Amino acid sequence: MRHLLSTKELSRDDAIALLDVAEDMAAVQEREMKKLPTLRGRTVVNLFFEDSTRTRISFEAAAKRLSADVINFSAKGSSVSKGESLKDTAQTLQAMGADGVVIRHHASGAPQTLAMSGWIDAGVVNAGDGTHEHPTQALLDAFTIRRRLHGATSRGRGLDGVHVVIVGDILHSRVARSNVWLLTTLGATVELVAPPTLLPVDTTAWPARVGYDLDASLAGGPDVVMMLRIQAERMHAAFFPNSREYARTWGLDDARFDRLPPTTMVMHPGPMNRGLEIAARAADSPQSTVREQVANGVSVRMAALYLLLSGERGDAA
Ligand code: NCD
């Protein structure tokens, strides 16, 4: 693997191989000494043109636990805010000898542009581009589901027969897109539930069922309910009447949560709008995987950086 740009292009074998390496990384995270020497001497640049807390910190922790040198670059306070282009920024990174670039950008396709441009030799990891994809989030979600279902016997497995319902702001969600591709590649069935205004106009090319009745979808007792954040910062119009109305019709409130089977996992990529798309009781329950998702994110990102940056790029030892 040279770059990790989307899950759409990931084969089942490659996805399972990455999740299996992440299992090894998770085992390292349980040791007292969490660090591996694998990427010593390599430089990873975190290039964040959009705000982020957990994703940036997670990539930083992952790179450091592989002993890479990490440079954090956020567009605010950089020459990007003075109008420097992605190309100029990339050429700066190239001159500094970056081996890996983790990029989050408000424009869908920016990581692809960077990877294919020839401006840099580094391996590129997409950490979220516009409303397009967020592959490491989907990988950590798949990892979390697989671990909850299969525990110590997870290695080598996909998600065959697993029923996942993804709820909410699908329209603006790169997390939903990456999950639709990855989870179905791994054998899961994906159902999207949202108000029509928060679904893309055309989802016929997506390998997912679409529904408009949350209670009907939850009545089926899915294995996983994934609640998405209402991305107000991407909304320049009214997509629903008001917050109370949204929570009542589309939120995982106490009543809906109480009707779920105790085996249904409740997921959320964070940051959560508590009381809007998810009630505190659901978010903090033992069925919630929210904190596991964050912890697993480091293991999955370690796996991605390891697969991209170790080996053939230089001294494999
Ligand atoms: C997601 C993102 O940025 O796409 N968050 C994340 O990576 N933790 C989802 C979101 O912002 O709602």
Tab-separated table of C-alpha atoms and ligand atoms in Angstrom, residues 50-56 104 127-130 133-134 136-137 140 172-176 227-231 233-234 268-273 277 294 301, ligand 1:
chain	number	residue	atom	x	y	z
A	50	GLU	CA	-9.612	21.814	9.173
A	51	ASP	CA	-10.188	21.755	12.925
A	52	SER	CA	-9.771	18.454	14.647
A	53	THR	CA	-9.119	17.240	18.163
A	54	ARG	CA	-9.222	13.489	18.328
A	55	THR	CA	-8.100	12.640	14.818
A	56	ARG	CA	-4.995	14.830	14.954
A	104	ARG	CA	-7.279	16.785	6.592
A	127	ALA	CA	-7.621	12.112	7.597
A	128	GLY	CA	-10.916	13.480	6.256
A	129	ASP	CA	-11.531	15.431	3.043
A	130	GLY	CA	-14.636	17.592	2.796
A	133	GLU	CA	-14.031	10.095	2.869
A	134	HIS	CA	-12.419	9.467	6.239
A	136	THR	CA	-9.136	5.590	9.144
A	137	GLN	CA	-12.381	6.415	10.957
A	140	LEU	CA	-11.390	1.987	13.468
A	172	HIS	CA	-22.317	15.928	5.009
A	173	SER	CA	-20.666	12.821	6.429
A	174	ARG	CA	-17.382	11.484	5.125
A	175	VAL	CA	-17.579	8.979	8.001
A	176	ALA	CA	-20.808	7.556	6.541
A	227	MET	CA	-25.188	7.941	15.228
A	228	LEU	CA	-23.677	10.791	13.200
A	229	ARG	CA	-23.062	14.327	14.313
A	230	ILE	CA	-25.221	17.095	12.891
A	231	GLN	CA	-22.512	19.038	11.043
A	233	GLU	CA	-20.651	24.051	10.142
A	234	ARG	CA	-21.376	22.505	6.735
A	268	HIS	CA	-20.533	7.693	17.401
A	269	PRO	CA	-17.373	9.038	15.740
A	270	GLY	CA	-17.343	12.147	17.935
A	271	PRO	CA	-17.599	14.955	18.636
A	272	MET	CA	-21.096	14.283	20.000
A	273	ASN	CA	-23.926	16.764	20.255
A	277	GLU	CA	-28.438	13.134	17.872
A	294	VAL	CA	-11.013	6.580	20.370
A	301	ARG	CA	-3.573	4.521	12.657
B	1	NCD	C1	-15.616	13.167	12.117
B	1	NCD	C2	-15.022	14.040	11.037
B	1	NCD	O1	-14.280	14.952	11.306
B	1	NCD	O2	-15.338	13.744	9.888
B	1	NCD	N1	-15.001	13.263	13.358
B	1	NCD	C3	-13.840	12.653	13.625
B	1	NCD	O3	-13.019	12.407	12.772
B	1	NCD	N2	-13.621	12.299	14.899
B	1	NCD	C4	-17.065	13.314	12.219
B	1	NCD	C5	-17.599	14.641	12.620
B	1	NCD	O4	-16.918	15.659	12.606
B	1	NCD	O5	-18.798	14.668	12.935
